PDB file of C-alpha atoms in Angstrom:
ATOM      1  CA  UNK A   1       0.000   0.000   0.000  1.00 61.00           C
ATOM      2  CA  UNK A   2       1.046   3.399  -0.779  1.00 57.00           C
ATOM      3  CA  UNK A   3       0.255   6.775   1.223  1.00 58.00           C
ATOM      4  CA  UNK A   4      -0.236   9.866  -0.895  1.00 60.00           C
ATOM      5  CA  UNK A   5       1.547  12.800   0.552  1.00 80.00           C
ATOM      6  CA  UNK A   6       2.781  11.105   3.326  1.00 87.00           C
ATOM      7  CA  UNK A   7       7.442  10.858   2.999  1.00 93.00           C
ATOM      8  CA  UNK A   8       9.505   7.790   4.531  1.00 91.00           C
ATOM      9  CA  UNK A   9      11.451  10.562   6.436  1.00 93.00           C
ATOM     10  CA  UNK A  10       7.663  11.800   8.190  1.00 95.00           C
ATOM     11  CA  UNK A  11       6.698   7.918   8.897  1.00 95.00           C
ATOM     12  CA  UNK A  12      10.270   7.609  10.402  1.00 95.00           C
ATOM     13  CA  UNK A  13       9.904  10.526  12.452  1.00 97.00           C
ATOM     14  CA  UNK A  14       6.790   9.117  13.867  1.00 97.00           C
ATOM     15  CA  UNK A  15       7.965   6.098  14.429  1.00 97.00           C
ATOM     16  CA  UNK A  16      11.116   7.407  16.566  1.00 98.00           C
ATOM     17  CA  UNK A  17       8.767   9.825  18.887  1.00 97.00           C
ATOM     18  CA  UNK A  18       6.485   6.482  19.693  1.00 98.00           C
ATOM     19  CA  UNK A  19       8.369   3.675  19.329  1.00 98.00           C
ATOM     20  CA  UNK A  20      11.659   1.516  20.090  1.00 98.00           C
ATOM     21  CA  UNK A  21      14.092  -0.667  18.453  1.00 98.00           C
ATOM     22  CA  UNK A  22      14.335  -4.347  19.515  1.00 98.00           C
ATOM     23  CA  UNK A  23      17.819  -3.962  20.763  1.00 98.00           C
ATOM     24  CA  UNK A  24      16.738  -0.947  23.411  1.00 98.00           C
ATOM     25  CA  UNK A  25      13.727  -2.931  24.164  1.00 98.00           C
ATOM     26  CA  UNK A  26      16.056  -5.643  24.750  1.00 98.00           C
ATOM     27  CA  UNK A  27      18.427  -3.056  26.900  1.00 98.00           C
ATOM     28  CA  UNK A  28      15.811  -2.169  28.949  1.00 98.00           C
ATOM     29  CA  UNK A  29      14.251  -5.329  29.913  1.00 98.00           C
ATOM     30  CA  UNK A  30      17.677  -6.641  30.808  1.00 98.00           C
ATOM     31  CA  UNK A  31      17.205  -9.807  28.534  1.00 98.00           C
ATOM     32  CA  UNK A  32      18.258 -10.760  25.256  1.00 98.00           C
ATOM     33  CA  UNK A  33      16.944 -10.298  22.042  1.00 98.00           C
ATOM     34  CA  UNK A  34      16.764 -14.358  21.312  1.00 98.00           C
ATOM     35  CA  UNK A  35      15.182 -14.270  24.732  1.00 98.00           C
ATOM     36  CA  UNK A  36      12.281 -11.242  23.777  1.00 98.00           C
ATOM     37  CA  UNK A  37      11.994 -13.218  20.682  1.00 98.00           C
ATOM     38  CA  UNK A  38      10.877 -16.939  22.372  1.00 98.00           C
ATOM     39  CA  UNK A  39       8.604 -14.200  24.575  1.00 98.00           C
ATOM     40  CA  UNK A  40       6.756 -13.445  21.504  1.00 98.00           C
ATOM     41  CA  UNK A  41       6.731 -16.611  19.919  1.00 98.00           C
ATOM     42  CA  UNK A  42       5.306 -18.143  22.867  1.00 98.00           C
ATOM     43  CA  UNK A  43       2.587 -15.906  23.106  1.00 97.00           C
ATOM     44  CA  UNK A  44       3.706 -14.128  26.216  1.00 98.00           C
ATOM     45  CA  UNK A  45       4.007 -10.786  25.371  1.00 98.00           C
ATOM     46  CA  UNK A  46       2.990  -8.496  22.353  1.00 97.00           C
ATOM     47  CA  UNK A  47       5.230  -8.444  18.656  1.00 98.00           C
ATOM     48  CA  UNK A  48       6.608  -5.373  17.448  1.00 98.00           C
ATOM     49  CA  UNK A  49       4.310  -2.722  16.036  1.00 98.00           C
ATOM     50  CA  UNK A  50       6.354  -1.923  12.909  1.00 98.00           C
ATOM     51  CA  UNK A  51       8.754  -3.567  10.614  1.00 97.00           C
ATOM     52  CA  UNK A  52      10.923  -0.613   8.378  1.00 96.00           C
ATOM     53  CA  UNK A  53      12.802  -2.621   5.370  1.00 92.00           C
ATOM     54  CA  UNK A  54      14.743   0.263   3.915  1.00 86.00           C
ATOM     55  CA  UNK A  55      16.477  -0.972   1.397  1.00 88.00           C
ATOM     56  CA  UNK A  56      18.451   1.714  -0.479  1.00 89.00           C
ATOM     57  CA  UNK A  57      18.519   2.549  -4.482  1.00 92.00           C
ATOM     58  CA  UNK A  58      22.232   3.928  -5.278  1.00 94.00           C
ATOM     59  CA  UNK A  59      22.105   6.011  -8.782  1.00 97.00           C
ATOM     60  CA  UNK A  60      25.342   7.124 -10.307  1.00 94.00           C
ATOM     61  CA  UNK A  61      27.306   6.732 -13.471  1.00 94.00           C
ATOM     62  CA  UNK A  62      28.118   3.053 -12.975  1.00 94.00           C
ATOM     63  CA  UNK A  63      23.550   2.659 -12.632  1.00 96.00           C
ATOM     64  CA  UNK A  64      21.239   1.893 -10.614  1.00 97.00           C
ATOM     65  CA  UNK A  65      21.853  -0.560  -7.797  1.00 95.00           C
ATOM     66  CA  UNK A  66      19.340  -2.092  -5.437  1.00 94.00           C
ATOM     67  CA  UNK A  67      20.961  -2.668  -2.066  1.00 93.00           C
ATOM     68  CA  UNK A  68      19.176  -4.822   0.563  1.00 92.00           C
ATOM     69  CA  UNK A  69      19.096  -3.718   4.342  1.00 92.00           C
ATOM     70  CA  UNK A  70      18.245  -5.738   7.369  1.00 94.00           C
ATOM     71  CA  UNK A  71      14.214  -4.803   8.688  1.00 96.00           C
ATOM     72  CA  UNK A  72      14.385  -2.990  12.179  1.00 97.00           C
ATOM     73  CA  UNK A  73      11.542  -3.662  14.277  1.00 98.00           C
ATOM     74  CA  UNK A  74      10.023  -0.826  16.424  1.00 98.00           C
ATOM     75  CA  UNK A  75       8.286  -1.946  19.188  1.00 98.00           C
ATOM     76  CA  UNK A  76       5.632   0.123  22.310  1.00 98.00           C
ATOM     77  CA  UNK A  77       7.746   1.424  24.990  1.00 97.00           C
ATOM     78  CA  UNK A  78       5.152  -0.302  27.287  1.00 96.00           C
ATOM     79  CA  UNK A  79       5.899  -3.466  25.837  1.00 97.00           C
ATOM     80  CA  UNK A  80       8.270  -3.450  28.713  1.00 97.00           C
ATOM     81  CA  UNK A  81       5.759  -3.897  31.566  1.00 96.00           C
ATOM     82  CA  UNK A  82       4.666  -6.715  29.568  1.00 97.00           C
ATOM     83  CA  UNK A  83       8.076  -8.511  29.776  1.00 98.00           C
ATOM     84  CA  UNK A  84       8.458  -7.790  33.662  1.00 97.00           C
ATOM     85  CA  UNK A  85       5.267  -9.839  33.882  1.00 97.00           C
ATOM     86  CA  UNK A  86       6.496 -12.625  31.693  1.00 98.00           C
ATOM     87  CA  UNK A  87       9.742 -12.875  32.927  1.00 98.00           C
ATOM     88  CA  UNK A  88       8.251 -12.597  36.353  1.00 97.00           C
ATOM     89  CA  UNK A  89       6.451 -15.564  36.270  1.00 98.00           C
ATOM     90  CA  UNK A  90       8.975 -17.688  33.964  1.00 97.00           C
ATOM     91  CA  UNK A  91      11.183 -17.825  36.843  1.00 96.00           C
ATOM     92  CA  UNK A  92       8.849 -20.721  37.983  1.00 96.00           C
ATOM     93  CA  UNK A  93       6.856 -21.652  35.065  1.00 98.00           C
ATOM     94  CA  UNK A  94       7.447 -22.552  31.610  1.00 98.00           C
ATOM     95  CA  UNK A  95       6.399 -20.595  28.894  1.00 98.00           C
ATOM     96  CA  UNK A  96       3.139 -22.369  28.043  1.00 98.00           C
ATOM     97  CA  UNK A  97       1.913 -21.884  31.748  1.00 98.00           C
ATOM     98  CA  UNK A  98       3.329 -18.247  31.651  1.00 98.00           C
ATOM     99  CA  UNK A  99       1.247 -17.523  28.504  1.00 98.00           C
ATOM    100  CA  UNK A 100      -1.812 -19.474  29.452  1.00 98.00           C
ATOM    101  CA  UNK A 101      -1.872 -17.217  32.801  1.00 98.00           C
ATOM    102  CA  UNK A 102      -1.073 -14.632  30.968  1.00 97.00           C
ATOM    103  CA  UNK A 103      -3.774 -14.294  28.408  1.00 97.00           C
ATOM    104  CA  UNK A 104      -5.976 -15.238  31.738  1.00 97.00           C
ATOM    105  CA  UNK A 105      -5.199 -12.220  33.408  1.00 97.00           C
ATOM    106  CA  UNK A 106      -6.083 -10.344  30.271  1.00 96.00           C
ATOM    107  CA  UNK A 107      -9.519 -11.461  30.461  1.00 96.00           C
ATOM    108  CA  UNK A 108     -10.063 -10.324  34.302  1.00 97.00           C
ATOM    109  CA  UNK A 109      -8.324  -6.927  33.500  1.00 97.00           C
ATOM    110  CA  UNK A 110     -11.020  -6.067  30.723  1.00 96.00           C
ATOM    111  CA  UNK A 111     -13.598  -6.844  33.147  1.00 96.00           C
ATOM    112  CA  UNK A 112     -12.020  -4.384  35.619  1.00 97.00           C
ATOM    113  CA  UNK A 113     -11.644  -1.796  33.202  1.00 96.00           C
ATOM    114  CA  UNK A 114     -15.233  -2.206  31.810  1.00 96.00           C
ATOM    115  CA  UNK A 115     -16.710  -2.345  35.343  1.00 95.00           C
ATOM    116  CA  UNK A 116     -20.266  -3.541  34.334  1.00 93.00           C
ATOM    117  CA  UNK A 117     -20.257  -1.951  31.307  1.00 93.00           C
ATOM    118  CA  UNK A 118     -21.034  -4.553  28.389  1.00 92.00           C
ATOM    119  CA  UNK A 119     -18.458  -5.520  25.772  1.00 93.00           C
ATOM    120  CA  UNK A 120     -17.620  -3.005  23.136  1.00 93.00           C
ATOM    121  CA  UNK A 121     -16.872  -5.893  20.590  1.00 90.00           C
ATOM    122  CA  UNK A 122     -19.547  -7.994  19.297  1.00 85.00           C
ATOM    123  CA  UNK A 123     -17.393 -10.993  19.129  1.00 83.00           C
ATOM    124  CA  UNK A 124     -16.363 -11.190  22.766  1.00 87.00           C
ATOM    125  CA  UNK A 125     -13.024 -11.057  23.700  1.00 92.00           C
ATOM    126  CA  UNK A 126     -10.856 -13.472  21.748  1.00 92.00           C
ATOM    127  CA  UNK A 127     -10.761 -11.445  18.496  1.00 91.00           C
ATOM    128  CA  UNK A 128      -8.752  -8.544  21.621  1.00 94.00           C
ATOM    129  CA  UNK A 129      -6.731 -11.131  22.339  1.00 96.00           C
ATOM    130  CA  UNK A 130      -5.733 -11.846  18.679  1.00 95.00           C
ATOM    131  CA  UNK A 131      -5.347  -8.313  17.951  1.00 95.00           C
ATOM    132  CA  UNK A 132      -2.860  -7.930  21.232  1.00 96.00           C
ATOM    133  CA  UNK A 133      -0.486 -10.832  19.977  1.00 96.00           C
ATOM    134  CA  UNK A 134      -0.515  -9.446  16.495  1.00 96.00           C
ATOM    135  CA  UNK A 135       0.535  -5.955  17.151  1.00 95.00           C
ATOM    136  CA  UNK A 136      -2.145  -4.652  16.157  1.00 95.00           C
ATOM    137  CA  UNK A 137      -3.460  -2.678  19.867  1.00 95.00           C
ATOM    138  CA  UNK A 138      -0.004  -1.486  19.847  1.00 96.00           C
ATOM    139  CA  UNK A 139      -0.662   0.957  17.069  1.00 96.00           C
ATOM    140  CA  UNK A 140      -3.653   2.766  18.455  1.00 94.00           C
ATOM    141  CA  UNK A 141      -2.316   3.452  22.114  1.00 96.00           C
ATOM    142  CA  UNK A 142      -0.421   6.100  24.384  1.00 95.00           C
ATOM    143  CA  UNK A 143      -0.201   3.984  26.954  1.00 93.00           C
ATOM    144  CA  UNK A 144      -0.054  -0.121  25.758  1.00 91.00           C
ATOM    145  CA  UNK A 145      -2.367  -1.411  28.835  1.00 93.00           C
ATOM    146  CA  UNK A 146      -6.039  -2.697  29.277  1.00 96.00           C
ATOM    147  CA  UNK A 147      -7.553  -0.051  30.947  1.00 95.00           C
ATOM    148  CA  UNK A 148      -6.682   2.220  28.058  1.00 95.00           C
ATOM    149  CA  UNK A 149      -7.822  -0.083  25.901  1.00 96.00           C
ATOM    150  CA  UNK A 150     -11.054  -0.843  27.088  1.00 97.00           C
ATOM    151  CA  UNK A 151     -11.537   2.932  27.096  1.00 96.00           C
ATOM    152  CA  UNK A 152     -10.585   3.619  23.724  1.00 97.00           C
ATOM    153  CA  UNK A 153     -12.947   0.949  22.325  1.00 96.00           C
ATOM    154  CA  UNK A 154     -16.286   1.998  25.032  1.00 97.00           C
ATOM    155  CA  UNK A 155     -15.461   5.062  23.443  1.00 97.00           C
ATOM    156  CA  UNK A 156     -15.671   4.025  19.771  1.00 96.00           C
ATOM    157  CA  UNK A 157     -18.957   1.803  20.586  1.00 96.00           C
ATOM    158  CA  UNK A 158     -20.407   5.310  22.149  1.00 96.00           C
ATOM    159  CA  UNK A 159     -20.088   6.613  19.096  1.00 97.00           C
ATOM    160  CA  UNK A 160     -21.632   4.287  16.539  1.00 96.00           C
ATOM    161  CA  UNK A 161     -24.258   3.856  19.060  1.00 95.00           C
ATOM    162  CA  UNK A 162     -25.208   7.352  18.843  1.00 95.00           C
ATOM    163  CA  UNK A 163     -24.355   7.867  15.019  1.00 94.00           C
ATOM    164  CA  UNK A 164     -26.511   4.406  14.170  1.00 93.00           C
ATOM    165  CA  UNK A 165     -29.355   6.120  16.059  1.00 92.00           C
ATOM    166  CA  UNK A 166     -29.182   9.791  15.001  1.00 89.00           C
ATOM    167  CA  UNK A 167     -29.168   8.848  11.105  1.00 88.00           C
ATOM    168  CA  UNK A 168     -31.698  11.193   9.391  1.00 82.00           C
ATOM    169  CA  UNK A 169     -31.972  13.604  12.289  1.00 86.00           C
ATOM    170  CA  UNK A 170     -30.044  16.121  14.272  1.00 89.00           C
ATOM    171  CA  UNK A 171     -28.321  14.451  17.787  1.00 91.00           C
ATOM    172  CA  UNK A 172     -30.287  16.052  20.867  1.00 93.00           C
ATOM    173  CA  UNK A 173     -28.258  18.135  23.475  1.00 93.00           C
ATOM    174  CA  UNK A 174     -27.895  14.865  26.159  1.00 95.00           C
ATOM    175  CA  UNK A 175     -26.149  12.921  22.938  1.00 94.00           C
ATOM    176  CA  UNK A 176     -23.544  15.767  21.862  1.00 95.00           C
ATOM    177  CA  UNK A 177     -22.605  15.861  25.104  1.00 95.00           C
ATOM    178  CA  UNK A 178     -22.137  11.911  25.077  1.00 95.00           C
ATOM    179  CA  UNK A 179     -20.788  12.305  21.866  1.00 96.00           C
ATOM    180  CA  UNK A 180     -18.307  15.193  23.097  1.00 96.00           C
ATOM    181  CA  UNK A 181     -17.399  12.946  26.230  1.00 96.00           C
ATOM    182  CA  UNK A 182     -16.810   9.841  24.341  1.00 97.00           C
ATOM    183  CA  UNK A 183     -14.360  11.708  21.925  1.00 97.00           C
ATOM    184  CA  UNK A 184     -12.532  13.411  25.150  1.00 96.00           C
ATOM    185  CA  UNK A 185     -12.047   9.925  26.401  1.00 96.00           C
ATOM    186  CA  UNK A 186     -10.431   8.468  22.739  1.00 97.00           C
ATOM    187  CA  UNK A 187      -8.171  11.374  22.406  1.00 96.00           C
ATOM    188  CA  UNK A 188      -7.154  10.823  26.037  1.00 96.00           C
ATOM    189  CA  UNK A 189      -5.720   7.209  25.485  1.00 97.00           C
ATOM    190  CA  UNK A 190      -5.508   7.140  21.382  1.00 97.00           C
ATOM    191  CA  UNK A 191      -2.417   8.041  19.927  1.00 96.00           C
ATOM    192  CA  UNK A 192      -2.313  10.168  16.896  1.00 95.00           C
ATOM    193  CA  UNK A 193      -1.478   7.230  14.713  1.00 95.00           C
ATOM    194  CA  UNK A 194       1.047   7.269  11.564  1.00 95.00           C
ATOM    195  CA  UNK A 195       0.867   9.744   9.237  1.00 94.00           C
ATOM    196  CA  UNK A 196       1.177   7.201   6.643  1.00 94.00           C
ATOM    197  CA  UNK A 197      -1.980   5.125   8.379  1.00 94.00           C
ATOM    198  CA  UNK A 198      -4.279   7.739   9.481  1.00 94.00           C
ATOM    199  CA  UNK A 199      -6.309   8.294   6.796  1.00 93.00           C
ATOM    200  CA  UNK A 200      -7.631   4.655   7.611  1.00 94.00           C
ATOM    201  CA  UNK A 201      -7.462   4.659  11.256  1.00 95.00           C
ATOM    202  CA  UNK A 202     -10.595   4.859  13.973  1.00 95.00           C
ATOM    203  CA  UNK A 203      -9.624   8.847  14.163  1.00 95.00           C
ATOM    204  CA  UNK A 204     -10.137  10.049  11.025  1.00 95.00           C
ATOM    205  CA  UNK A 205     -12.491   7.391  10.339  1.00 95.00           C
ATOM    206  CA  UNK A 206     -14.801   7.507  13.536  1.00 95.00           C
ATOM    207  CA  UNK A 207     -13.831  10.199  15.891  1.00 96.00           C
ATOM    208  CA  UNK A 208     -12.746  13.187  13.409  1.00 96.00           C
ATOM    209  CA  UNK A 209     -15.869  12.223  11.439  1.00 96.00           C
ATOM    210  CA  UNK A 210     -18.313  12.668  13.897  1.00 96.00           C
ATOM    211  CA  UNK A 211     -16.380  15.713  15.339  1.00 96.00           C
ATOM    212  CA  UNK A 212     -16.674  17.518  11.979  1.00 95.00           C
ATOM    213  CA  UNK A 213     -20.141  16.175  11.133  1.00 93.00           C
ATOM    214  CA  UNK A 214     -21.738  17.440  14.203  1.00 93.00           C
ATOM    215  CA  UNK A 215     -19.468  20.271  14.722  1.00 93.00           C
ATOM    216  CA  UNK A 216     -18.655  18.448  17.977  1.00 93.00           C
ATOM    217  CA  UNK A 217     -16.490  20.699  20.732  1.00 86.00           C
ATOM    218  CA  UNK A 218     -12.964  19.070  21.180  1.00 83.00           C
ATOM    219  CA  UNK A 219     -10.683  19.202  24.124  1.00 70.00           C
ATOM    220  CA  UNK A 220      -7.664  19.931  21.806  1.00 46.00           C
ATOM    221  CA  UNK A 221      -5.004  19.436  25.306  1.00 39.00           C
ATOM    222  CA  UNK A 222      -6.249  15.940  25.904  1.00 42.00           C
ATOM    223  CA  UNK A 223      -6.001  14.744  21.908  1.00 44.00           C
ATOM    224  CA  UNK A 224      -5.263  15.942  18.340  1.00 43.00           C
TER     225      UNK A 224
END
């Protein structure tokens, strides 16, 4: 896929402010990188958000000459506190028991963080799950934990709730201020997502949407 208007060196940029290598990752957690790596394979803690391949085109008088570069793999800061817990609990387990409890505690910290409100996904919570140990949750957060998650997804629901119900009419006063709340709450625990993504992420899609089609107020300090 291609992303008009959007340059490697803006991507890169983004990536840099948000994310980290493998090797710091590595640095910070105090392991390896084989060691992260068996963590991910295992299904103990989250993959990296981003693969770069930036392989480089060399022109000069001799031609053109394609030159292959190893992929460096970005991955949440956060993606730390995830490790801790792994590495935690493979001091006494093995790394089948460490992911089973693992992806247990998962499902008791999104009933925490929804405390009693119903499921924002209509296909429960194993598609979450999925979308943890594929990177995928690590794209759309500031900070890569649960509780943020949860709220960035009752949010969302809020949303198409409100925009399902409204079609063909103007919202009343109680649901702009719903709708105003629920977007406050996104922008609080959404990150801005790549510039090269954007265009086809829940902000522009969902949130900026409904902001512009209802001329919604924004908390601009809590989001962008």
């Amino acid at each position: 896929m291609t992303a008009p208007m959007t340059t490697a060196e803006q991507t890169q940029s983004y990536i840099d402010e948000h994310y980290i290598t493998r090797p710091e990752l590595a640095r910070r957690a105090g392991i390896s990188e084989d060691r992260l790596l068996e963590l991910v394979h295992a299904k103990c803690i989250p993959p990296h958000a981003y693969e770069v391949r930036a392989d480089m085109e060399v022109v000069s008088s001799f031609g053109v000459y394609q030159l292959p570069s190893e992929p460096r793999y970005y991955y949440h800061p956060c993606s730390l506190r995830w490790i801790e817990q792994a590495t935690a609990l493979a001091q006494d387990h093995p790394l089948t028991v460490v992911a089973e409890r693992i992806k247990a505690k998962f499902s008791d910290d999104i009933d925490t963080a929804l405390a009693g409100r119903p499921l924002p996904w209509p296909d429960g919570k194993s598609r979450v799950w999925d979308y943890l140990m594929d990177g995928t949750w690590s794209l759309c957060l500031k900070d890569y934990d649960i509780a943020g998650l949860v709220e960035k997804e009752v949010a969302r629901a809020t949303i198409a709730r409100i925009v399902d119900a409204a079609a063909g009419r103007e919202i009343s006063d109680s649901e702009r201020g719903e709708l105003e709340d629920a977007v406050s709450r996104f922008d609080r625990v959404a990150l801005p997502f790549s510039p090269h993504e954007v265009g086809e992420s829940s902000r522009c899609l969902e949130v900026n949407a409904v902001v512009k089609k209802f001329g919604l107020s924004r908390d601009h300090a809590s989001g962008r």
